[in-house]
Amino acid sequence: MIIGELKKILITGGAGFIGSHVVRRFVNRYPDYHIFNLDCLTYAGNLENLKDIEKRSNYTFIKGDINDVEFISGLFKEFNFDSIIHLAAESHVDRSITDPLAFVKTNVIGTMNLLNVAKDSWGKNFRDKRFYHVSTDEVYGSLGEKGLFTELTPYAPNSPYSASKASSDHFVRAYGETYGLPYIVSNCSNNYGPNHFPEKLIPLFINNIINNKPLPVYGDGNYTRDWLFVEDHAIAIDLVFHKGKKNETYNIGGFNEWKNIDLVRLLCSQMDEKLDRPKGTSEKLITFVKDRPGHDLRYAIDSSKINEELQWKPSVTFPEGLKKTIDWYLKNQEWLNNVTSGDYLDYYKEQYEI
């Protein structure tokens, strides 16, 4: 088949952590789609995540920035995408505290560029079109000891990152109401699993334990998060994209709350076992550090809607998923070394800068 005969899906941020799992799933599962992976390959985008599918006939990688509106417009004119799954984002809270404007630029202006170009490209013919915006539960702010985030929870972001994602969510909905653009928004809890850049808690601590480095835990470690295995998130995105109702929001969570300190202790225990170290060795690396500003106490998602409407639920328990994650990192230490050293950036040059 030639590309013109296939349904053309643009996935932004497809070389990143979550994006690479979504791209792989769509390329493998839907041979009648042509998947275009648009990524600007910042520090968190890594084409080594997709080496297993890079030669597939229904897959095309495009290096580009969603902040370059002329470039994005040119892509739409050339390929006439049928739908967008928008994952490209700056996502690390600590980085957003240091450089909030970078988050505004990518998460807000970048999303606006995609919305405008999609609206202009599709005109008023929105039949079979879909703008799927992947967001975070952090837009809802912080919970107390009880309660869950639902799709109707008011937005109350507390960090520059979550504020930028909240803004982009609002713009997506506004384009639906004002221009009739068909959209879906999903808000997801913390993801973990293979290919995660080691700045986030779980991959960072796996790498530090391997190298006998301190495990920096914010505050008293009692901050609570809902954790979801990344492959389960990719399955949920697949279902929401294909079966979710137009102009609706779906919360995607793991029904899996852990206090940070309890998670770290479980991780230490599993790592000691995997590395054949005496029990308690890794736990001695835990170091409590000064809390970060605007730190939300607790996130927890009510996923009843996606469960009832689309029959989705997590497929693995957290201890099972954590074991899979640890096993992947231990088997892929070359990937981990390349990422932490910056050598992974050479892969693009080798493969694409001929």
Short mmCIF file of C-alpha atoms in Angstrom, two decimals:
data_model
loop_
_atom_site.label_atom_id
_atom_site.label_comp_id
_atom_site.label_asym_id
_atom_site.label_seq_id
_atom_site.Cartn_x
_atom_site.Cartn_y
_atom_site.Cartn_z
CA MET A 1 0.00 0.00 0.00
CA ILE A 2 1.06 3.58 -0.57
CA ILE A 3 0.65 6.14 2.21
CA GLY A 4 -2.23 7.84 0.44
CA GLU A 5 -4.39 4.72 0.86
CA LEU A 6 -3.86 4.51 4.62
CA LYS A 7 -5.44 6.35 7.52
CA LYS A 8 -2.81 8.88 8.56
CA ILE A 9 -2.29 9.46 12.29
CA LEU A 10 0.08 12.12 13.63
CA ILE A 11 1.49 11.26 17.06
CA THR A 12 3.45 14.08 18.65
CA GLY A 13 6.16 13.30 21.18
CA GLY A 14 6.35 9.74 19.91
CA ALA A 15 10.01 9.26 20.77
CA GLY A 16 9.40 9.99 24.44
CA PHE A 17 8.51 7.64 27.25
CA ILE A 18 4.74 7.28 26.89
CA GLY A 19 4.74 8.29 23.24
CA SER A 20 7.09 5.50 22.16
CA HIS A 21 4.82 2.88 23.71
CA VAL A 22 1.79 4.40 21.97
CA VAL A 23 3.58 4.59 18.61
CA ARG A 24 4.74 0.97 18.86
CA ARG A 25 1.25 -0.24 19.75
CA PHE A 26 -0.40 1.61 16.86
CA VAL A 27 2.23 0.59 14.29
CA ASN A 28 2.00 -3.08 15.27
CA ARG A 29 -1.74 -3.24 15.85
CA TYR A 30 -3.06 -1.21 12.92
CA PRO A 31 -1.38 -2.05 9.60
CA ASP A 32 -4.08 -0.02 7.80
CA TYR A 33 -2.82 3.14 9.54
CA HIS A 34 0.29 5.07 8.68
CA ILE A 35 1.78 6.44 11.88
CA PHE A 36 3.76 9.67 11.68
CA ASN A 37 5.91 10.22 14.75
CA LEU A 38 6.72 13.92 15.21
CA ASP A 39 9.35 14.62 17.85
CA CYS A 40 11.96 17.36 18.24
CA LEU A 41 14.26 14.97 20.14
CA THR A 42 14.93 16.98 23.25
CA TYR A 43 16.76 15.25 26.10
CA ALA A 44 13.69 13.06 26.78
CA GLY A 45 13.12 11.95 23.19
CA ASN A 46 15.11 8.90 22.16
CA LEU A 47 14.77 7.06 18.86
CA GLU A 48 16.49 4.02 20.38
CA ASN A 49 13.10 3.48 22.06
CA LEU A 50 11.68 2.56 18.63
CA LYS A 51 14.50 0.66 16.92
CA ASP A 52 12.29 -2.43 16.66
CA ILE A 53 9.74 -0.72 14.40
CA GLU A 54 11.77 1.95 12.59
CA LYS A 55 11.83 -0.01 9.31
CA ARG A 56 8.12 -0.79 9.26
CA SER A 57 6.33 0.33 6.08
CA ASN A 58 3.51 2.04 7.99
CA TYR A 59 5.80 4.17 10.15
CA THR A 60 7.52 7.49 9.46
CA PHE A 61 9.62 9.52 11.86
CA ILE A 62 9.69 13.30 11.42
CA LYS A 63 12.08 15.48 13.37
CA GLY A 64 10.36 18.77 14.12
CA ASP A 65 9.09 21.16 16.75
CA ILE A 66 5.43 21.89 17.47
CA ASN A 67 6.51 25.46 18.20
CA ASP A 68 7.39 25.89 14.50
CA VAL A 69 3.95 26.67 13.12
CA GLU A 70 5.10 26.99 9.50
CA PHE A 71 6.70 23.57 9.67
CA ILE A 72 3.58 22.04 11.22
CA SER A 73 1.38 23.67 8.59
CA GLY A 74 3.60 22.27 5.85
CA LEU A 75 3.26 18.76 7.27
CA PHE A 76 -0.52 18.99 7.24
CA LYS A 77 -0.49 20.20 3.64
CA GLU A 78 1.83 17.38 2.61
CA PHE A 79 0.21 14.49 4.47
CA ASN A 80 -3.35 15.62 5.27
CA PHE A 81 -3.47 13.86 8.64
CA ASP A 82 -6.77 12.30 9.62
CA SER A 83 -6.22 12.56 13.39
CA ILE A 84 -3.75 13.73 16.00
CA ILE A 85 -2.69 12.08 19.24
CA HIS A 86 -0.88 14.86 21.05
CA LEU A 87 1.64 13.72 23.66
CA ALA A 88 4.50 16.17 23.08
CA ALA A 89 5.11 18.11 26.29
CA GLU A 90 7.59 19.30 28.82
CA SER A 91 6.66 17.19 31.82
CA HIS A 92 9.16 17.38 34.67
CA VAL A 93 7.88 19.47 37.60
CA ASP A 94 11.34 20.34 38.91
CA ARG A 95 12.38 21.66 35.50
CA SER A 96 9.19 23.75 35.33
CA ILE A 97 10.11 25.47 38.59
CA THR A 98 13.50 26.38 37.16
CA ASP A 99 12.30 27.42 33.68
CA PRO A 100 8.51 27.95 33.58
CA LEU A 101 8.49 29.79 30.25
CA ALA A 102 9.82 26.71 28.45
CA PHE A 103 6.70 24.89 29.63
CA VAL A 104 4.42 27.68 28.47
CA LYS A 105 6.11 27.65 25.07
CA THR A 106 5.79 23.92 24.44
CA ASN A 107 2.71 22.92 26.41
CA VAL A 108 0.53 25.95 25.67
CA ILE A 109 1.79 27.62 22.50
CA GLY A 110 2.77 24.31 20.91
CA THR A 111 -0.69 22.91 21.54
CA MET A 112 -2.26 26.09 20.17
CA ASN A 113 -0.20 25.73 17.00
CA LEU A 114 -1.50 22.18 16.49
CA LEU A 115 -5.08 23.26 17.17
CA ASN A 116 -4.92 26.14 14.72
CA VAL A 117 -3.27 24.15 11.96
CA ALA A 118 -5.67 21.22 12.42
CA LYS A 119 -8.68 23.56 12.36
CA ASP A 120 -7.48 25.33 9.22
CA SER A 121 -6.42 22.11 7.49
CA TRP A 122 -9.63 20.25 8.19
CA GLY A 123 -11.84 23.28 7.49
CA LYS A 124 -15.41 22.50 8.45
CA ASN A 125 -15.16 18.89 7.34
CA PHE A 126 -14.53 17.27 10.72
CA ARG A 127 -16.02 13.93 9.78
CA ASP A 128 -13.76 11.09 10.96
CA LYS A 129 -11.29 13.63 12.41
CA ARG A 130 -10.09 13.59 15.99
CA PHE A 131 -7.76 15.71 18.11
CA TYR A 132 -6.77 13.59 21.11
CA HIS A 133 -4.97 15.56 23.81
CA VAL A 134 -3.10 13.49 26.42
CA SER A 135 -2.82 15.31 29.75
CA THR A 136 -2.10 14.74 33.43
CA ASP A 137 -3.94 14.38 36.72
CA GLU A 138 -1.76 17.16 38.13
CA VAL A 139 -4.11 19.75 36.60
CA TYR A 140 -6.53 18.94 39.43
CA GLY A 141 -4.10 20.04 42.13
CA SER A 142 -3.74 18.23 45.43
CA LEU A 143 -6.03 15.92 47.40
CA GLY A 144 -6.26 15.47 51.14
CA GLU A 145 -6.17 12.06 52.73
CA LYS A 146 -9.50 11.08 51.18
CA GLY A 147 -11.25 11.52 47.86
CA LEU A 148 -10.45 10.90 44.19
CA PHE A 149 -10.07 13.05 41.09
CA THR A 150 -13.03 12.64 38.72
CA GLU A 151 -13.61 14.11 35.29
CA LEU A 152 -15.66 16.86 37.00
CA THR A 153 -13.04 17.85 39.58
CA PRO A 154 -12.26 21.61 39.29
CA TYR A 155 -8.82 22.47 38.02
CA ALA A 156 -6.39 23.79 40.66
CA PRO A 157 -2.81 23.42 39.35
CA ASN A 158 0.01 24.16 41.79
CA SER A 159 3.17 24.02 39.65
CA PRO A 160 4.18 25.76 36.40
CA TYR A 161 4.06 22.34 34.72
CA SER A 162 0.52 21.53 35.81
CA ALA A 163 -0.62 25.09 35.08
CA SER A 164 0.70 24.81 31.52
CA LYS A 165 -1.07 21.49 31.01
CA ALA A 166 -4.28 22.88 32.49
CA SER A 167 -4.11 25.78 30.06
CA SER A 168 -3.65 23.44 27.09
CA ASP A 169 -6.60 21.32 28.25
CA HIS A 170 -8.77 24.44 28.34
CA PHE A 171 -7.72 25.53 24.86
CA VAL A 172 -8.52 22.09 23.42
CA ARG A 173 -12.01 22.23 24.90
CA ALA A 174 -12.45 25.83 23.79
CA TYR A 175 -11.67 24.88 20.20
CA GLY A 176 -14.28 22.17 20.44
CA GLU A 177 -16.94 24.58 21.69
CA THR A 178 -15.98 27.55 19.49
CA TYR A 179 -14.99 25.91 16.21
CA GLY A 180 -16.54 22.46 16.46
CA LEU A 181 -13.16 20.73 16.47
CA PRO A 182 -13.75 17.09 17.54
CA TYR A 183 -11.54 16.39 20.54
CA ILE A 184 -10.93 14.02 23.42
CA VAL A 185 -8.89 14.75 26.55
CA SER A 186 -7.47 12.15 28.92
CA ASN A 187 -5.83 12.88 32.26
CA CYS A 188 -3.51 10.20 33.57
CA SER A 189 -1.73 9.37 36.80
CA ASN A 190 2.03 8.78 37.18
CA ASN A 191 3.39 6.35 34.61
CA TYR A 192 6.30 3.96 35.09
CA GLY A 193 7.91 1.25 32.99
CA PRO A 194 10.57 0.63 30.32
CA ASN A 195 12.26 3.48 28.40
CA HIS A 196 11.57 6.13 31.07
CA PHE A 197 14.20 8.87 31.07
CA PRO A 198 16.01 8.66 34.44
CA GLU A 199 14.98 12.00 35.88
CA LYS A 200 11.68 10.72 37.28
CA LEU A 201 11.55 8.84 40.57
CA ILE A 202 11.52 5.16 39.61
CA PRO A 203 14.12 5.10 36.79
CA LEU A 204 16.29 7.61 38.65
CA PHE A 205 16.32 5.44 41.76
CA ILE A 206 16.93 2.24 39.79
CA ASN A 207 19.95 3.87 38.19
CA ASN A 208 21.18 5.26 41.52
CA ILE A 209 20.83 1.91 43.25
CA ILE A 210 22.81 0.21 40.46
CA ASN A 211 25.55 2.79 40.99
CA ASN A 212 25.27 2.95 44.81
CA LYS A 213 24.29 6.62 44.75
CA PRO A 214 21.96 8.38 47.26
CA LEU A 215 18.20 8.11 46.79
CA PRO A 216 16.89 11.69 47.35
CA VAL A 217 13.39 11.60 48.84
CA TYR A 218 11.54 14.92 49.15
CA GLY A 219 10.35 16.02 52.60
CA ASP A 220 9.18 13.17 54.81
CA GLY A 221 8.41 10.88 51.88
CA ASN A 222 4.68 10.75 52.63
CA TYR A 223 3.55 12.27 49.35
CA THR A 224 1.12 9.87 47.70
CA ARG A 225 0.80 9.07 44.01
CA ASP A 226 -1.32 6.77 41.88
CA TRP A 227 0.95 4.69 39.63
CA LEU A 228 0.13 3.15 36.23
CA PHE A 229 2.26 0.82 34.11
CA VAL A 230 3.00 2.61 30.82
CA GLU A 231 1.82 -0.26 28.61
CA ASP A 232 -1.55 -0.14 30.35
CA HIS A 233 -1.69 3.58 29.57
CA ALA A 234 -0.95 2.86 25.90
CA ILE A 235 -3.83 0.36 25.84
CA ALA A 236 -6.11 2.98 27.41
CA ILE A 237 -5.07 5.59 24.83
CA ASP A 238 -5.84 3.09 22.07
CA LEU A 239 -9.32 2.48 23.49
CA VAL A 240 -10.09 6.15 24.10
CA PHE A 241 -8.93 7.10 20.61
CA HIS A 242 -11.06 4.48 18.90
CA LYS A 243 -14.07 4.14 21.18
CA GLY A 244 -14.14 7.21 23.40
CA LYS A 245 -17.00 9.66 22.97
CA LYS A 246 -16.30 12.88 21.10
CA ASN A 247 -15.69 15.97 23.25
CA GLU A 248 -15.36 13.93 26.44
CA THR A 249 -12.71 13.60 29.14
CA TYR A 250 -11.44 10.28 30.49
CA ASN A 251 -9.39 9.89 33.66
CA ILE A 252 -6.87 7.05 33.48
CA GLY A 253 -5.44 5.78 36.76
CA GLY A 254 -3.99 2.66 38.22
CA PHE A 255 -6.20 2.29 41.33
CA ASN A 256 -2.78 2.02 42.86
CA GLU A 257 -1.80 4.56 45.52
CA TRP A 258 1.64 4.49 47.11
CA LYS A 259 3.38 6.85 49.47
CA ASN A 260 6.75 7.76 48.00
CA ILE A 261 8.68 6.31 50.93
CA ASP A 262 6.81 2.99 50.76
CA LEU A 263 7.39 2.80 47.01
CA VAL A 264 11.10 3.48 47.45
CA ARG A 265 11.40 0.79 50.11
CA LEU A 266 9.66 -1.74 47.85
CA LEU A 267 11.98 -0.74 45.02
CA CYS A 268 15.02 -1.13 47.28
CA SER A 269 13.88 -4.57 48.36
CA GLN A 270 13.33 -5.76 44.79
CA MET A 271 16.63 -4.28 43.62
CA ASP A 272 18.55 -6.00 46.43
CA GLU A 273 17.03 -9.29 45.34
CA LYS A 274 17.75 -8.71 41.65
CA LEU A 275 21.33 -7.56 42.28
CA ASP A 276 21.97 -10.31 44.82
CA ARG A 277 22.81 -7.80 47.54
CA PRO A 278 22.16 -8.32 51.26
CA LYS A 279 18.65 -7.32 52.28
CA GLY A 280 18.55 -3.67 53.38
CA THR A 281 21.60 -2.60 51.36
CA SER A 282 19.75 -0.28 48.99
CA GLU A 283 17.51 1.16 51.69
CA LYS A 284 20.61 2.61 53.35
CA LEU A 285 20.95 4.90 50.31
CA ILE A 286 17.68 6.75 51.12
CA THR A 287 18.42 10.42 51.82
CA PHE A 288 15.69 12.86 52.81
CA VAL A 289 16.14 16.23 51.09
CA LYS A 290 14.52 19.66 51.25
CA ASP A 291 10.99 19.65 49.86
CA ARG A 292 10.29 21.30 46.53
CA PRO A 293 7.97 24.35 46.29
CA GLY A 294 4.28 23.72 45.59
CA HIS A 295 4.56 19.99 46.21
CA ASP A 296 1.12 18.35 45.95
CA LEU A 297 0.32 16.05 48.85
CA ARG A 298 -1.69 13.38 47.06
CA TYR A 299 -2.97 12.40 43.63
CA ALA A 300 -5.56 9.68 43.14
CA ILE A 301 -7.76 9.06 40.10
CA ASP A 302 -11.25 7.63 39.84
CA SER A 303 -11.12 5.60 36.60
CA SER A 304 -14.72 4.41 36.81
CA LYS A 305 -15.76 6.16 33.59
CA ILE A 306 -13.21 4.50 31.32
CA ASN A 307 -13.75 1.21 33.12
CA GLU A 308 -17.53 1.28 32.65
CA GLU A 309 -17.66 2.77 29.14
CA LEU A 310 -14.62 1.13 27.54
CA GLN A 311 -14.05 -1.87 29.86
CA TRP A 312 -10.48 -0.78 30.57
CA LYS A 313 -8.60 -1.60 33.74
CA PRO A 314 -4.90 -2.04 34.60
CA SER A 315 -3.53 -5.44 33.63
CA VAL A 316 -0.70 -5.69 36.17
CA THR A 317 -0.36 -4.99 39.87
CA PHE A 318 2.26 -2.48 40.98
CA PRO A 319 4.69 -5.07 42.42
CA GLU A 320 4.40 -7.04 39.14
CA GLY A 321 4.89 -3.93 37.02
CA LEU A 322 7.81 -2.79 39.13
CA LYS A 323 9.52 -6.15 38.68
CA LYS A 324 9.03 -5.90 34.91
CA THR A 325 10.45 -2.38 34.98
CA ILE A 326 13.51 -3.35 37.03
CA ASP A 327 14.15 -6.36 34.79
CA TRP A 328 14.02 -4.16 31.70
CA TYR A 329 16.53 -1.64 33.07
CA LEU A 330 18.89 -4.37 34.25
CA LYS A 331 18.74 -6.04 30.83
CA ASN A 332 19.16 -2.71 29.02
CA GLN A 333 21.98 -1.05 30.93
CA GLU A 334 23.56 0.02 27.64
CA TRP A 335 20.39 2.05 26.93
CA LEU A 336 20.55 3.47 30.45
CA ASN A 337 24.22 4.35 30.10
CA ASN A 338 23.62 5.99 26.72
CA VAL A 339 20.79 8.08 28.13
CA THR A 340 22.62 9.21 31.24
CA SER A 341 25.77 10.04 29.26
CA GLY A 342 23.99 11.77 26.38
CA ASP A 343 25.34 9.28 23.82
CA TYR A 344 21.79 8.41 22.74
CA LEU A 345 21.75 11.71 20.84
CA ASP A 346 24.24 10.19 18.39
CA TYR A 347 21.65 7.64 17.24
CA TYR A 348 19.63 10.23 15.33
CA LYS A 349 22.76 11.51 13.61
CA GLU A 350 23.76 8.01 12.61
CA GLN A 351 20.33 7.03 11.31
CA TYR A 352 18.92 10.23 9.85
CA GLU A 353 21.68 12.78 9.20
CA ILE A 354 23.21 11.08 6.19
#
